[in-house]
Amino acid sequence: MLIWTLVVIATVTLGLPMGAWAAHRWGCWKYANYNINWYNGGTGDYFNIYNEEAKTDSNAWSPYTDIFLNPVSASGTTDHANAYNGFYGSTGWLGLAEIRSASGCTVLNGRARLNQSYLDNGSYSRTNKKHVACQEIGHLFGLEHNRGETNTCMNDSILTAPQPNAHDQSLINSIY
């Protein structure tokens, strides 16, 4: 098994080009199938934010796309998407998506993290936090930033659209 650690930084402040494809696919990354184990390790309201963006909002990733997130009670290393929050310091990122391990292009273990060092400083609304959570989850499923659309959480130059759009839905459904 090939082990990779890849990082996508979601921040308005850095604005680094990430080499997005025209379809906004993040390389070749995808889970083995549409049924993905989902561990929500968020604490406080971040647990709710992750849950809403992943599963419970009507336009969340799981009901809005062909992806099915199977809730599990512990983080894992195979066929898992794990979500966390914490005070990670002055890193330059609001949210981070990491492919922790993979076999070829198949993600075995992905992790989304929200950085409370920035998000809890009073400058960010709950909508902004949901936007970042939605984006990091989208990265784990194989999507890249999409700065051409203002109605998607995959746009990293805004923080006011906490949901995937029809383009994201179509792309995810074509991947899975």
Short mmCIF file of N, CA and C in Angstrom, two decimals:
data_model
loop_
_atom_site.label_atom_id
_atom_site.label_comp_id
_atom_site.label_asym_id
_atom_site.label_seq_id
_atom_site.Cartn_x
_atom_site.Cartn_y
_atom_site.Cartn_z
N MET A 1 0.85 -1.17 0.00
CA MET A 1 0.00 0.00 0.00
C MET A 1 0.89 1.23 0.00
N LEU A 2 0.58 2.15 -0.86
CA LEU A 2 1.29 3.41 -0.96
C LEU A 2 0.68 4.38 0.03
N ILE A 3 1.50 5.03 0.83
CA ILE A 3 1.02 5.99 1.82
C ILE A 3 1.31 7.40 1.33
N TRP A 4 0.29 8.23 1.32
CA TRP A 4 0.42 9.62 0.89
C TRP A 4 -0.07 10.52 2.01
N THR A 5 0.51 11.66 2.13
CA THR A 5 -0.07 12.72 2.93
C THR A 5 -0.15 13.93 2.03
N LEU A 6 -1.33 14.30 1.67
CA LEU A 6 -1.58 15.44 0.80
C LEU A 6 -2.42 16.44 1.55
N VAL A 7 -2.23 17.69 1.24
CA VAL A 7 -2.93 18.73 1.95
C VAL A 7 -3.53 19.72 0.96
N VAL A 8 -4.76 20.07 1.19
CA VAL A 8 -5.39 21.17 0.46
C VAL A 8 -5.75 22.21 1.51
N ILE A 9 -5.34 23.43 1.28
CA ILE A 9 -5.59 24.49 2.23
C ILE A 9 -6.75 25.34 1.73
N ALA A 10 -7.75 25.50 2.58
CA ALA A 10 -8.90 26.33 2.23
C ALA A 10 -8.81 27.61 3.04
N THR A 11 -8.40 28.65 2.41
CA THR A 11 -8.32 29.93 3.09
C THR A 11 -8.47 31.06 2.11
N VAL A 12 -9.14 32.07 2.52
CA VAL A 12 -9.29 33.24 1.68
C VAL A 12 -7.99 34.03 1.68
N THR A 13 -7.25 33.98 2.77
CA THR A 13 -6.07 34.83 2.89
C THR A 13 -4.91 34.39 2.03
N LEU A 14 -4.71 33.11 1.83
CA LEU A 14 -3.57 32.66 1.03
C LEU A 14 -3.83 32.81 -0.46
N GLY A 15 -4.98 32.34 -0.92
CA GLY A 15 -5.34 32.47 -2.33
C GLY A 15 -4.33 31.87 -3.28
N LEU A 16 -3.73 30.77 -2.93
CA LEU A 16 -2.73 30.14 -3.78
C LEU A 16 -3.39 29.35 -4.90
N PRO A 17 -2.88 29.42 -6.13
CA PRO A 17 -3.47 28.61 -7.20
C PRO A 17 -3.21 27.14 -6.94
N MET A 18 -4.22 26.33 -7.15
CA MET A 18 -4.12 24.90 -6.85
C MET A 18 -4.16 24.04 -8.11
N GLY A 19 -4.14 24.65 -9.29
CA GLY A 19 -4.11 23.86 -10.52
C GLY A 19 -5.38 23.08 -10.78
N ALA A 20 -6.51 23.72 -10.60
CA ALA A 20 -7.78 23.03 -10.79
C ALA A 20 -7.99 22.64 -12.24
N TRP A 21 -8.59 21.48 -12.43
CA TRP A 21 -8.99 21.05 -13.76
C TRP A 21 -10.23 21.84 -14.14
N ALA A 22 -10.56 21.83 -15.41
CA ALA A 22 -11.75 22.54 -15.87
C ALA A 22 -12.99 22.03 -15.15
N ALA A 23 -13.03 20.75 -14.83
CA ALA A 23 -14.18 20.17 -14.14
C ALA A 23 -14.07 20.31 -12.63
N HIS A 24 -12.98 20.85 -12.13
CA HIS A 24 -12.75 21.05 -10.71
C HIS A 24 -12.61 19.75 -9.93
N ARG A 25 -11.99 18.79 -10.55
CA ARG A 25 -11.68 17.52 -9.91
C ARG A 25 -10.32 17.63 -9.25
N TRP A 26 -10.19 17.12 -8.02
CA TRP A 26 -8.92 17.17 -7.30
C TRP A 26 -8.12 15.92 -7.66
N GLY A 27 -7.31 16.05 -8.70
CA GLY A 27 -6.50 14.92 -9.14
C GLY A 27 -7.38 13.72 -9.47
N CYS A 28 -6.92 12.56 -9.08
CA CYS A 28 -7.67 11.33 -9.35
C CYS A 28 -8.32 10.77 -8.08
N TRP A 29 -8.26 11.52 -6.97
CA TRP A 29 -8.69 11.00 -5.67
C TRP A 29 -10.17 10.68 -5.61
N LYS A 30 -10.47 9.52 -5.05
CA LYS A 30 -11.84 9.10 -4.76
C LYS A 30 -11.79 7.92 -3.81
N TYR A 31 -12.86 7.73 -3.08
CA TYR A 31 -12.98 6.55 -2.24
C TYR A 31 -13.34 5.36 -3.13
N ALA A 32 -13.21 4.15 -2.60
CA ALA A 32 -13.42 2.94 -3.39
C ALA A 32 -14.84 2.88 -3.98
N ASN A 33 -15.81 3.37 -3.23
CA ASN A 33 -17.18 3.42 -3.74
C ASN A 33 -17.94 4.53 -3.04
N TYR A 34 -19.20 4.64 -3.32
CA TYR A 34 -20.03 5.73 -2.80
C TYR A 34 -20.38 5.58 -1.33
N ASN A 35 -20.19 4.39 -0.74
CA ASN A 35 -20.53 4.12 0.65
C ASN A 35 -19.28 4.33 1.50
N ILE A 36 -19.22 5.46 2.18
CA ILE A 36 -18.02 5.88 2.90
C ILE A 36 -18.30 5.94 4.39
N ASN A 37 -17.42 5.34 5.19
CA ASN A 37 -17.54 5.44 6.64
C ASN A 37 -17.23 6.87 7.06
N TRP A 38 -18.10 7.46 7.85
CA TRP A 38 -18.00 8.86 8.25
C TRP A 38 -17.88 8.95 9.76
N TYR A 39 -16.73 9.46 10.22
CA TYR A 39 -16.55 9.70 11.65
C TYR A 39 -16.55 11.20 11.90
N ASN A 40 -17.50 11.66 12.67
CA ASN A 40 -17.60 13.06 13.05
C ASN A 40 -16.96 13.23 14.41
N GLY A 41 -15.71 13.67 14.43
CA GLY A 41 -15.00 13.92 15.67
C GLY A 41 -15.06 15.36 16.10
N GLY A 42 -16.01 16.11 15.53
CA GLY A 42 -16.16 17.51 15.91
C GLY A 42 -16.65 17.63 17.34
N THR A 43 -16.29 18.75 17.98
CA THR A 43 -16.73 19.01 19.35
C THR A 43 -17.55 20.29 19.37
N GLY A 44 -18.43 20.39 20.38
CA GLY A 44 -19.27 21.57 20.49
C GLY A 44 -20.11 21.76 19.24
N ASP A 45 -20.29 23.01 18.83
CA ASP A 45 -21.11 23.29 17.64
C ASP A 45 -20.45 22.77 16.37
N TYR A 46 -19.16 22.52 16.40
CA TYR A 46 -18.49 21.98 15.20
C TYR A 46 -19.01 20.57 14.88
N PHE A 47 -19.40 19.81 15.88
CA PHE A 47 -20.04 18.52 15.63
C PHE A 47 -21.30 18.74 14.79
N ASN A 48 -22.12 19.71 15.20
CA ASN A 48 -23.35 20.01 14.47
C ASN A 48 -23.06 20.52 13.06
N ILE A 49 -22.07 21.39 12.94
CA ILE A 49 -21.71 21.94 11.63
C ILE A 49 -21.31 20.83 10.67
N TYR A 50 -20.42 19.94 11.12
CA TYR A 50 -20.01 18.82 10.26
C TYR A 50 -21.21 17.95 9.91
N ASN A 51 -22.04 17.65 10.90
CA ASN A 51 -23.20 16.80 10.67
C ASN A 51 -24.15 17.43 9.64
N GLU A 52 -24.39 18.72 9.78
CA GLU A 52 -25.27 19.42 8.84
C GLU A 52 -24.70 19.41 7.43
N GLU A 53 -23.42 19.73 7.29
CA GLU A 53 -22.80 19.82 5.97
C GLU A 53 -22.64 18.45 5.31
N ALA A 54 -22.43 17.42 6.11
CA ALA A 54 -22.23 16.08 5.56
C ALA A 54 -23.55 15.36 5.31
N LYS A 55 -24.50 15.48 6.24
CA LYS A 55 -25.63 14.56 6.20
C LYS A 55 -27.02 15.18 6.32
N THR A 56 -27.23 16.17 7.18
CA THR A 56 -28.61 16.50 7.54
C THR A 56 -29.23 17.66 6.77
N ASP A 57 -28.45 18.64 6.32
CA ASP A 57 -29.03 19.71 5.50
C ASP A 57 -29.56 19.10 4.20
N SER A 58 -30.61 19.67 3.66
CA SER A 58 -31.20 19.10 2.44
C SER A 58 -30.22 19.11 1.28
N ASN A 59 -29.28 20.05 1.28
CA ASN A 59 -28.28 20.10 0.22
C ASN A 59 -26.90 19.70 0.72
N ALA A 60 -26.85 18.90 1.77
CA ALA A 60 -25.58 18.38 2.29
C ALA A 60 -25.04 17.32 1.33
N TRP A 61 -23.78 16.98 1.49
CA TRP A 61 -23.13 16.06 0.55
C TRP A 61 -23.86 14.72 0.42
N SER A 62 -24.24 14.12 1.54
CA SER A 62 -24.81 12.77 1.46
C SER A 62 -26.20 12.74 0.81
N PRO A 63 -27.17 13.55 1.21
CA PRO A 63 -28.46 13.44 0.52
C PRO A 63 -28.47 14.09 -0.87
N TYR A 64 -27.59 15.07 -1.10
CA TYR A 64 -27.62 15.83 -2.35
C TYR A 64 -26.89 15.12 -3.49
N THR A 65 -25.96 14.25 -3.15
CA THR A 65 -25.19 13.51 -4.16
C THR A 65 -25.43 12.01 -3.98
N ASP A 66 -24.77 11.22 -4.82
CA ASP A 66 -24.88 9.76 -4.72
C ASP A 66 -24.06 9.17 -3.58
N ILE A 67 -23.31 9.99 -2.87
CA ILE A 67 -22.50 9.50 -1.76
C ILE A 67 -23.40 9.14 -0.59
N PHE A 68 -23.11 8.00 0.05
CA PHE A 68 -23.79 7.63 1.29
C PHE A 68 -22.74 7.62 2.40
N LEU A 69 -22.97 8.42 3.43
CA LEU A 69 -22.05 8.45 4.56
C LEU A 69 -22.60 7.58 5.67
N ASN A 70 -21.85 6.54 5.99
CA ASN A 70 -22.22 5.59 7.02
C ASN A 70 -21.61 6.05 8.34
N PRO A 71 -22.41 6.55 9.29
CA PRO A 71 -21.84 7.04 10.54
C PRO A 71 -21.19 5.90 11.33
N VAL A 72 -19.98 6.14 11.81
CA VAL A 72 -19.27 5.18 12.65
C VAL A 72 -18.87 5.87 13.94
N SER A 73 -18.64 5.09 14.99
CA SER A 73 -18.40 5.66 16.32
C SER A 73 -16.94 5.93 16.63
N ALA A 74 -16.04 5.55 15.73
CA ALA A 74 -14.62 5.80 15.96
C ALA A 74 -13.93 6.09 14.64
N SER A 75 -12.86 6.88 14.71
CA SER A 75 -12.10 7.16 13.50
C SER A 75 -11.47 5.87 13.00
N GLY A 76 -11.16 5.84 11.73
CA GLY A 76 -10.58 4.64 11.16
C GLY A 76 -9.57 4.96 10.09
N THR A 77 -8.91 3.94 9.60
CA THR A 77 -7.86 4.13 8.62
C THR A 77 -8.19 3.52 7.26
N THR A 78 -9.31 2.82 7.13
CA THR A 78 -9.69 2.22 5.85
C THR A 78 -11.10 2.64 5.49
N ASP A 79 -11.24 3.21 4.29
CA ASP A 79 -12.54 3.67 3.80
C ASP A 79 -13.23 4.62 4.78
N HIS A 80 -12.44 5.52 5.35
CA HIS A 80 -12.97 6.47 6.32
C HIS A 80 -12.75 7.90 5.89
N ALA A 81 -13.75 8.73 6.14
CA ALA A 81 -13.60 10.18 6.11
C ALA A 81 -13.80 10.63 7.55
N ASN A 82 -12.79 11.24 8.12
CA ASN A 82 -12.80 11.65 9.52
C ASN A 82 -12.80 13.17 9.59
N ALA A 83 -13.59 13.74 10.50
CA ALA A 83 -13.71 15.20 10.61
C ALA A 83 -13.41 15.65 12.04
N TYR A 84 -12.61 16.72 12.15
CA TYR A 84 -12.18 17.23 13.46
C TYR A 84 -12.15 18.75 13.45
N ASN A 85 -12.08 19.31 14.63
CA ASN A 85 -11.80 20.73 14.82
C ASN A 85 -10.81 20.85 15.98
N GLY A 86 -10.14 21.97 16.05
CA GLY A 86 -9.19 22.20 17.13
C GLY A 86 -8.49 23.53 16.95
N PHE A 87 -7.72 23.89 17.96
CA PHE A 87 -6.91 25.10 17.91
C PHE A 87 -5.54 24.70 17.38
N TYR A 88 -5.35 24.86 16.08
CA TYR A 88 -4.12 24.41 15.41
C TYR A 88 -3.10 25.53 15.26
N GLY A 89 -3.41 26.74 15.74
CA GLY A 89 -2.45 27.83 15.73
C GLY A 89 -2.51 28.67 14.46
N SER A 90 -1.52 29.55 14.34
CA SER A 90 -1.43 30.48 13.20
C SER A 90 -0.82 29.78 12.00
N THR A 91 -1.61 28.97 11.35
CA THR A 91 -1.15 28.13 10.24
C THR A 91 -1.36 28.77 8.88
N GLY A 92 -2.26 29.74 8.80
CA GLY A 92 -2.63 30.32 7.52
C GLY A 92 -3.85 29.66 6.90
N TRP A 93 -4.38 28.60 7.53
CA TRP A 93 -5.55 27.92 6.97
C TRP A 93 -6.72 27.90 7.95
N LEU A 94 -7.91 28.08 7.38
CA LEU A 94 -9.16 27.96 8.15
C LEU A 94 -9.58 26.51 8.24
N GLY A 95 -9.40 25.80 7.14
CA GLY A 95 -9.75 24.39 7.07
C GLY A 95 -8.71 23.65 6.27
N LEU A 96 -8.63 22.36 6.50
CA LEU A 96 -7.61 21.54 5.86
C LEU A 96 -8.22 20.18 5.51
N ALA A 97 -7.95 19.71 4.31
CA ALA A 97 -8.35 18.36 3.90
C ALA A 97 -7.07 17.59 3.63
N GLU A 98 -6.97 16.41 4.20
CA GLU A 98 -5.76 15.60 4.04
C GLU A 98 -6.12 14.20 3.57
N ILE A 99 -5.42 13.73 2.56
CA ILE A 99 -5.49 12.32 2.19
C ILE A 99 -4.39 11.66 2.99
N ARG A 100 -4.77 10.95 4.03
CA ARG A 100 -3.80 10.38 4.97
C ARG A 100 -3.19 9.09 4.46
N SER A 101 -3.96 8.32 3.73
CA SER A 101 -3.42 7.11 3.09
C SER A 101 -4.26 6.78 1.87
N ALA A 102 -3.59 6.16 0.90
CA ALA A 102 -4.25 5.84 -0.36
C ALA A 102 -3.58 4.63 -0.98
N SER A 103 -4.31 3.97 -1.85
CA SER A 103 -3.78 2.90 -2.69
C SER A 103 -4.03 3.34 -4.12
N GLY A 104 -2.97 3.77 -4.80
CA GLY A 104 -3.16 4.38 -6.11
C GLY A 104 -3.93 5.67 -5.93
N CYS A 105 -5.04 5.80 -6.63
CA CYS A 105 -5.90 6.98 -6.50
C CYS A 105 -7.04 6.77 -5.51
N THR A 106 -7.12 5.59 -4.91
CA THR A 106 -8.21 5.27 -3.99
C THR A 106 -7.88 5.74 -2.59
N VAL A 107 -8.69 6.63 -2.07
CA VAL A 107 -8.50 7.15 -0.72
C VAL A 107 -8.89 6.07 0.28
N LEU A 108 -8.00 5.79 1.22
CA LEU A 108 -8.30 4.87 2.30
C LEU A 108 -8.68 5.64 3.57
N ASN A 109 -8.02 6.77 3.78
CA ASN A 109 -8.23 7.54 4.99
C ASN A 109 -8.06 9.01 4.67
N GLY A 110 -9.14 9.76 4.82
CA GLY A 110 -9.11 11.20 4.64
C GLY A 110 -9.51 11.90 5.92
N ARG A 111 -8.97 13.10 6.10
CA ARG A 111 -9.27 13.84 7.32
C ARG A 111 -9.54 15.30 6.98
N ALA A 112 -10.64 15.83 7.51
CA ALA A 112 -10.96 17.26 7.40
C ALA A 112 -10.75 17.88 8.78
N ARG A 113 -10.14 19.07 8.79
CA ARG A 113 -9.93 19.77 10.06
C ARG A 113 -10.33 21.24 9.92
N LEU A 114 -10.98 21.76 10.95
CA LEU A 114 -11.33 23.17 11.02
C LEU A 114 -10.50 23.81 12.12
N ASN A 115 -9.87 24.95 11.79
CA ASN A 115 -8.94 25.61 12.70
C ASN A 115 -9.65 26.67 13.53
N GLN A 116 -9.93 26.34 14.77
CA GLN A 116 -10.60 27.26 15.68
C GLN A 116 -9.74 28.46 16.04
N SER A 117 -8.43 28.37 15.86
CA SER A 117 -7.57 29.51 16.16
C SER A 117 -8.00 30.73 15.35
N TYR A 118 -8.51 30.51 14.15
CA TYR A 118 -9.06 31.58 13.33
C TYR A 118 -10.57 31.66 13.44
N LEU A 119 -11.23 30.52 13.27
CA LEU A 119 -12.69 30.50 13.15
C LEU A 119 -13.41 30.98 14.41
N ASP A 120 -12.77 30.87 15.57
CA ASP A 120 -13.40 31.28 16.82
C ASP A 120 -12.94 32.66 17.30
N ASN A 121 -12.30 33.45 16.43
CA ASN A 121 -11.79 34.75 16.87
C ASN A 121 -12.83 35.87 16.77
N GLY A 122 -14.06 35.55 16.43
CA GLY A 122 -15.13 36.54 16.36
C GLY A 122 -15.36 37.12 14.98
N SER A 123 -14.49 36.82 14.03
CA SER A 123 -14.61 37.37 12.68
C SER A 123 -15.45 36.49 11.76
N TYR A 124 -15.74 35.26 12.18
CA TYR A 124 -16.39 34.30 11.29
C TYR A 124 -17.74 33.89 11.85
N SER A 125 -18.75 33.96 11.00
CA SER A 125 -20.10 33.57 11.38
C SER A 125 -20.24 32.05 11.28
N ARG A 126 -21.36 31.56 11.75
CA ARG A 126 -21.64 30.12 11.63
C ARG A 126 -21.73 29.74 10.15
N THR A 127 -22.30 30.60 9.32
CA THR A 127 -22.37 30.34 7.88
C THR A 127 -20.97 30.19 7.30
N ASN A 128 -20.04 31.06 7.71
CA ASN A 128 -18.65 30.96 7.24
C ASN A 128 -18.04 29.62 7.64
N LYS A 129 -18.28 29.20 8.87
CA LYS A 129 -17.73 27.92 9.36
C LYS A 129 -18.32 26.76 8.58
N LYS A 130 -19.62 26.83 8.29
CA LYS A 130 -20.26 25.77 7.50
C LYS A 130 -19.69 25.73 6.09
N HIS A 131 -19.40 26.88 5.51
CA HIS A 131 -18.80 26.95 4.17
C HIS A 131 -17.46 26.21 4.17
N VAL A 132 -16.62 26.49 5.15
CA VAL A 132 -15.30 25.84 5.22
C VAL A 132 -15.46 24.33 5.44
N ALA A 133 -16.35 23.93 6.33
CA ALA A 133 -16.57 22.49 6.57
C ALA A 133 -17.04 21.81 5.29
N CYS A 134 -17.99 22.40 4.60
CA CYS A 134 -18.50 21.85 3.34
C CYS A 134 -17.36 21.69 2.33
N GLN A 135 -16.50 22.69 2.24
CA GLN A 135 -15.39 22.65 1.29
C GLN A 135 -14.41 21.52 1.60
N GLU A 136 -14.05 21.37 2.87
CA GLU A 136 -13.08 20.33 3.23
C GLU A 136 -13.66 18.94 2.98
N ILE A 137 -14.94 18.76 3.25
CA ILE A 137 -15.58 17.48 2.96
C ILE A 137 -15.57 17.24 1.45
N GLY A 138 -15.87 18.26 0.68
CA GLY A 138 -15.85 18.15 -0.78
C GLY A 138 -14.48 17.75 -1.31
N HIS A 139 -13.42 18.31 -0.72
CA HIS A 139 -12.07 17.90 -1.12
C HIS A 139 -11.85 16.41 -0.88
N LEU A 140 -12.29 15.92 0.28
CA LEU A 140 -12.10 14.50 0.59
C LEU A 140 -12.78 13.61 -0.45
N PHE A 141 -13.88 14.08 -1.01
CA PHE A 141 -14.61 13.29 -2.01
C PHE A 141 -14.05 13.45 -3.41
N GLY A 142 -13.08 14.35 -3.59
CA GLY A 142 -12.40 14.46 -4.88
C GLY A 142 -12.57 15.77 -5.63
N LEU A 143 -13.13 16.80 -4.99
CA LEU A 143 -13.33 18.07 -5.68
C LEU A 143 -12.24 19.07 -5.35
N GLU A 144 -11.92 19.90 -6.32
CA GLU A 144 -10.95 20.99 -6.20
C GLU A 144 -11.72 22.30 -6.00
N HIS A 145 -11.00 23.37 -5.71
CA HIS A 145 -11.62 24.69 -5.61
C HIS A 145 -12.29 25.07 -6.93
N ASN A 146 -13.33 25.87 -6.83
CA ASN A 146 -14.06 26.35 -8.00
C ASN A 146 -14.34 27.83 -7.80
N ARG A 147 -13.40 28.67 -8.20
CA ARG A 147 -13.56 30.12 -8.02
C ARG A 147 -14.45 30.75 -9.06
N GLY A 148 -14.89 29.98 -10.04
CA GLY A 148 -15.75 30.52 -11.09
C GLY A 148 -17.21 30.60 -10.72
N GLU A 149 -17.59 30.01 -9.60
CA GLU A 149 -18.99 29.97 -9.18
C GLU A 149 -19.11 30.59 -7.79
N THR A 150 -20.11 31.41 -7.58
CA THR A 150 -20.29 32.04 -6.27
C THR A 150 -21.34 31.35 -5.42
N ASN A 151 -21.93 30.27 -5.93
CA ASN A 151 -22.98 29.57 -5.19
C ASN A 151 -22.53 28.19 -4.74
N THR A 152 -21.23 28.03 -4.47
CA THR A 152 -20.71 26.73 -4.04
C THR A 152 -19.71 26.90 -2.90
N CYS A 153 -19.73 25.95 -2.00
CA CYS A 153 -18.74 25.95 -0.93
C CYS A 153 -17.35 25.62 -1.45
N MET A 154 -17.24 25.15 -2.68
CA MET A 154 -15.92 24.82 -3.24
C MET A 154 -15.18 26.07 -3.73
N ASN A 155 -15.81 27.23 -3.66
CA ASN A 155 -15.14 28.49 -3.96
C ASN A 155 -14.42 28.94 -2.70
N ASP A 156 -13.09 28.96 -2.75
CA ASP A 156 -12.32 29.32 -1.56
C ASP A 156 -12.05 30.81 -1.45
N SER A 157 -12.60 31.62 -2.34
CA SER A 157 -12.41 33.06 -2.25
C SER A 157 -13.61 33.75 -1.60
N ILE A 158 -14.63 32.98 -1.26
CA ILE A 158 -15.79 33.49 -0.52
C ILE A 158 -16.07 32.53 0.63
N LEU A 159 -16.89 32.94 1.57
CA LEU A 159 -17.25 32.08 2.70
C LEU A 159 -18.75 32.12 2.98
N THR A 160 -19.54 32.41 1.96
CA THR A 160 -20.97 32.66 2.19
C THR A 160 -21.89 31.67 1.49
N ALA A 161 -21.37 30.60 0.94
CA ALA A 161 -22.20 29.61 0.24
C ALA A 161 -21.92 28.22 0.84
N PRO A 162 -22.55 27.91 1.97
CA PRO A 162 -22.22 26.67 2.67
C PRO A 162 -22.90 25.42 2.11
N GLN A 163 -22.84 25.26 0.79
CA GLN A 163 -23.45 24.07 0.19
C GLN A 163 -22.81 23.80 -1.17
N PRO A 164 -22.83 22.54 -1.58
CA PRO A 164 -22.41 22.23 -2.95
C PRO A 164 -23.47 22.74 -3.93
N ASN A 165 -23.06 22.99 -5.16
CA ASN A 165 -24.03 23.42 -6.17
C ASN A 165 -24.29 22.28 -7.16
N ALA A 166 -25.08 22.53 -8.19
CA ALA A 166 -25.44 21.49 -9.16
C ALA A 166 -24.21 20.95 -9.89
N HIS A 167 -23.22 21.81 -10.17
CA HIS A 167 -21.99 21.35 -10.81
C HIS A 167 -21.25 20.36 -9.91
N ASP A 168 -21.16 20.68 -8.61
CA ASP A 168 -20.51 19.78 -7.65
C ASP A 168 -21.26 18.45 -7.59
N GLN A 169 -22.58 18.52 -7.54
CA GLN A 169 -23.40 17.32 -7.50
C GLN A 169 -23.15 16.44 -8.72
N SER A 170 -23.15 17.04 -9.88
CA SER A 170 -22.93 16.30 -11.12
C SER A 170 -21.54 15.67 -11.16
N LEU A 171 -20.54 16.42 -10.73
CA LEU A 171 -19.17 15.90 -10.73
C LEU A 171 -19.02 14.75 -9.74
N ILE A 172 -19.53 14.92 -8.53
CA ILE A 172 -19.47 13.84 -7.53
C ILE A 172 -20.19 12.60 -8.06
N ASN A 173 -21.35 12.78 -8.64
CA ASN A 173 -22.10 11.64 -9.15
C ASN A 173 -21.38 10.96 -10.30
N SER A 174 -20.59 11.70 -11.08
CA SER A 174 -19.82 11.07 -12.15
C SER A 174 -18.60 10.33 -11.61
N ILE A 175 -18.09 10.76 -10.46
CA ILE A 175 -16.94 10.09 -9.84
C ILE A 175 -17.38 8.80 -9.17
N TYR A 176 -18.53 8.83 -8.51
CA TYR A 176 -19.00 7.68 -7.75
C TYR A 176 -20.15 6.98 -8.44
#
